[in-house]
PDB file of C-alpha atoms in Angstrom:
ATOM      1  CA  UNK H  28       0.000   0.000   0.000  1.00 65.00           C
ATOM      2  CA  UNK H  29       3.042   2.232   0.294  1.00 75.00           C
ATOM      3  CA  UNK H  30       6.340   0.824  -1.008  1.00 79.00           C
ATOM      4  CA  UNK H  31       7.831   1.111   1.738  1.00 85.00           C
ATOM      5  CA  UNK H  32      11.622  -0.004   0.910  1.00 88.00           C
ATOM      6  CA  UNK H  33      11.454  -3.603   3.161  1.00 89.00           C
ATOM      7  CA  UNK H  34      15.273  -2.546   3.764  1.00 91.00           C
ATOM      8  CA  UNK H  35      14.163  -0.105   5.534  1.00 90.00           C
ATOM      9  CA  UNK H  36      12.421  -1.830   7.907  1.00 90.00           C
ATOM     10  CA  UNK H  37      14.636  -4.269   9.013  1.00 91.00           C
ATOM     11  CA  UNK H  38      17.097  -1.232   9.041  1.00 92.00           C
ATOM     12  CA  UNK H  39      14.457  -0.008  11.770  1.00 91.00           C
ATOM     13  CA  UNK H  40      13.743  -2.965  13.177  1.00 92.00           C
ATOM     14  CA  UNK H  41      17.524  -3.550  14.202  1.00 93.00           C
ATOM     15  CA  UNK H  42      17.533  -0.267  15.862  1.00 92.00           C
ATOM     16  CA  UNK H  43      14.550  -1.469  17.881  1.00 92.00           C
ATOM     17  CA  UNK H  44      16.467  -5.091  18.532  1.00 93.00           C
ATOM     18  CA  UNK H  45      14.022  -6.276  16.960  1.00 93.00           C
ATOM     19  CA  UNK H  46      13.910  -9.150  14.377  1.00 90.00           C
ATOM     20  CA  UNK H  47       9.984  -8.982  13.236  1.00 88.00           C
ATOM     21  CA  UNK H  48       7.269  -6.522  14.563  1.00 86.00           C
ATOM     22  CA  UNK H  49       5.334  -9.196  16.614  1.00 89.00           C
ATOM     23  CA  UNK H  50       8.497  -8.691  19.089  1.00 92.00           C
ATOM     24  CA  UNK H  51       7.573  -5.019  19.533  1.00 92.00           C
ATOM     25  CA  UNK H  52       4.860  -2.914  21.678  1.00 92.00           C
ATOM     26  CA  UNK H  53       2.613  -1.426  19.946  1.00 90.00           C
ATOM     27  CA  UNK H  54       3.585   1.949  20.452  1.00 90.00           C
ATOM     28  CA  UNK H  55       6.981   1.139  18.675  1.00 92.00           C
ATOM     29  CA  UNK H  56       4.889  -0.493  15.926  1.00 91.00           C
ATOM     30  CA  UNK H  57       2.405   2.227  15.728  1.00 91.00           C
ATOM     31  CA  UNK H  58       5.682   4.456  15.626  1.00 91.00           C
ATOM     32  CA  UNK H  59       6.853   2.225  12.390  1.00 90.00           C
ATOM     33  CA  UNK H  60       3.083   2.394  10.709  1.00 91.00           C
ATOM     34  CA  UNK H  61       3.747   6.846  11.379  1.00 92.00           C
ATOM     35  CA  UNK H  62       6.995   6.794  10.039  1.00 91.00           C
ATOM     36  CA  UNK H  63       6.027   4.652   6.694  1.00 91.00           C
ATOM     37  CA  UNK H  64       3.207   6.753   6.042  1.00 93.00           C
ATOM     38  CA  UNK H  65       5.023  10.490   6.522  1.00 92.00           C
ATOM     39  CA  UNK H  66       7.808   9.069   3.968  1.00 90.00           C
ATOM     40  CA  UNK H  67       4.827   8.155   1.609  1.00 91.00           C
ATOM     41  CA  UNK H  68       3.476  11.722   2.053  1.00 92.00           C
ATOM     42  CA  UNK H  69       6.690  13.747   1.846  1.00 88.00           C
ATOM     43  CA  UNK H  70       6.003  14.383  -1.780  1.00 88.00           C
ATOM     44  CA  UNK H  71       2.004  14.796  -1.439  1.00 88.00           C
ATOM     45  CA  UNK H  72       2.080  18.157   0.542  1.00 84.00           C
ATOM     46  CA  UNK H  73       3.737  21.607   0.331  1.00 82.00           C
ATOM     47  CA  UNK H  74       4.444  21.796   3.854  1.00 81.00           C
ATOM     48  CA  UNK H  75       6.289  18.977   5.691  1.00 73.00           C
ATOM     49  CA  UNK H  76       3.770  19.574   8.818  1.00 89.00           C
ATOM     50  CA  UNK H  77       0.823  19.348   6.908  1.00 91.00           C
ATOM     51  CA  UNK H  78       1.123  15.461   6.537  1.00 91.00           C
ATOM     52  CA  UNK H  79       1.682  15.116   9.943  1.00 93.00           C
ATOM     53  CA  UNK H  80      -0.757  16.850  11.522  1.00 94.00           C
ATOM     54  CA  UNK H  81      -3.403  15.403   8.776  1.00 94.00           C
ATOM     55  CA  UNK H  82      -2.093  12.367   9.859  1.00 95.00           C
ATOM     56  CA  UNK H  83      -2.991  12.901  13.485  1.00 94.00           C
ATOM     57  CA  UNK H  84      -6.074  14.426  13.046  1.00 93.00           C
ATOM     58  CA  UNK H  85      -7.325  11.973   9.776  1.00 94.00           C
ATOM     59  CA  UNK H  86      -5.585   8.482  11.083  1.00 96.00           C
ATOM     60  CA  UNK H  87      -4.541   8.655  15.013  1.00 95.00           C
ATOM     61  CA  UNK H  88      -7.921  10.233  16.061  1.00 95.00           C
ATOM     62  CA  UNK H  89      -9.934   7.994  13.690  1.00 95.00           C
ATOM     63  CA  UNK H  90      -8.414   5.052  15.481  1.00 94.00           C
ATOM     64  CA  UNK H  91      -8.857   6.185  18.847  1.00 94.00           C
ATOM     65  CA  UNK H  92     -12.535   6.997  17.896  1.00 96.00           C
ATOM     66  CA  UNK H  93     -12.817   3.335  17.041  1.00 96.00           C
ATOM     67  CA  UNK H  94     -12.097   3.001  13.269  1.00 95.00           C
ATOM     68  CA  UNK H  95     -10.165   0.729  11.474  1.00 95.00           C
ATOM     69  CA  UNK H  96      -6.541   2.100  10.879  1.00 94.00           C
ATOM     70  CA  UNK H  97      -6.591   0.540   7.491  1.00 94.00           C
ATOM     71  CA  UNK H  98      -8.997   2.107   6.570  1.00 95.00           C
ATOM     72  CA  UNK H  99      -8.181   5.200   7.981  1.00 96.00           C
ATOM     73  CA  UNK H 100      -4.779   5.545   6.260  1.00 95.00           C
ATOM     74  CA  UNK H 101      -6.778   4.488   2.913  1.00 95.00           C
ATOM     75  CA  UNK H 102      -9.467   7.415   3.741  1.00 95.00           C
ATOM     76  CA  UNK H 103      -5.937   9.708   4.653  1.00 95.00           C
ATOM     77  CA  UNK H 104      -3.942   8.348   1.677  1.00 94.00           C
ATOM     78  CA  UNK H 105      -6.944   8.960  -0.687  1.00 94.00           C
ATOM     79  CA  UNK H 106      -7.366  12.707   0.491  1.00 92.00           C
ATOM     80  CA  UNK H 107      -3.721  13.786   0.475  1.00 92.00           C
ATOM     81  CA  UNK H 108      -3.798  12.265  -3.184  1.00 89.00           C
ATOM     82  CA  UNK H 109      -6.893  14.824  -3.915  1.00 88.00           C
ATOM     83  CA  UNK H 110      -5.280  17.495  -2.525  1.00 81.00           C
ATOM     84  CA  UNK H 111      -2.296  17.300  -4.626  1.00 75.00           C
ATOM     85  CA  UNK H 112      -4.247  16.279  -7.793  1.00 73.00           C
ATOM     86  CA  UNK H 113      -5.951  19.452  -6.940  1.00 70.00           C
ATOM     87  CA  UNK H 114      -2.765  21.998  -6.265  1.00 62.00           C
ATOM     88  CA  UNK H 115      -1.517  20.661 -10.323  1.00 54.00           C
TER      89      UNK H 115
END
């Protein structure tokens, strides 16, 4: 869903010492799931704190209201890509 470079991963999983995210907390995974999506967004928005604090307000507070976070980050993804379709 967002091409994440696997490499990067494990990079970030080693600096967790971790070898797979079922050996993390969730806050460190929910941490990697952030991180993945504000590198897939870098390019989407014209200021770097716009994707984050969509991201909090679209995905983190969707989630803590009960939705799914797939879903959310689809619903998130699909309005950044919008935006920026928009902005051309």
């Amino acid at each position: 869903m967002l091409d994440y470079p696997l490499d990067l991963v494990r990079e970030w999983l080693q600096f967790q010492n971790a070898s797979n995210p079922s050996q993390l907390d969730i806050s460190k995974i929910d941490s990697l799931i952030k991180t993945m999506c504000l590198a897939w967004a870098a390019d989407k928005c014209e200021y770097p704190n716009h994707a984050e604090s969509s991201y909090q307000n679209q995905v983190v507070d969707a989630v803590v209201s009960g939705a799914d976070e797939l879903t959310a980050i689809s619903a998130w993804m699909q309005q950044l890509q919008t935006a920026k379709a928009g902005a051309v």
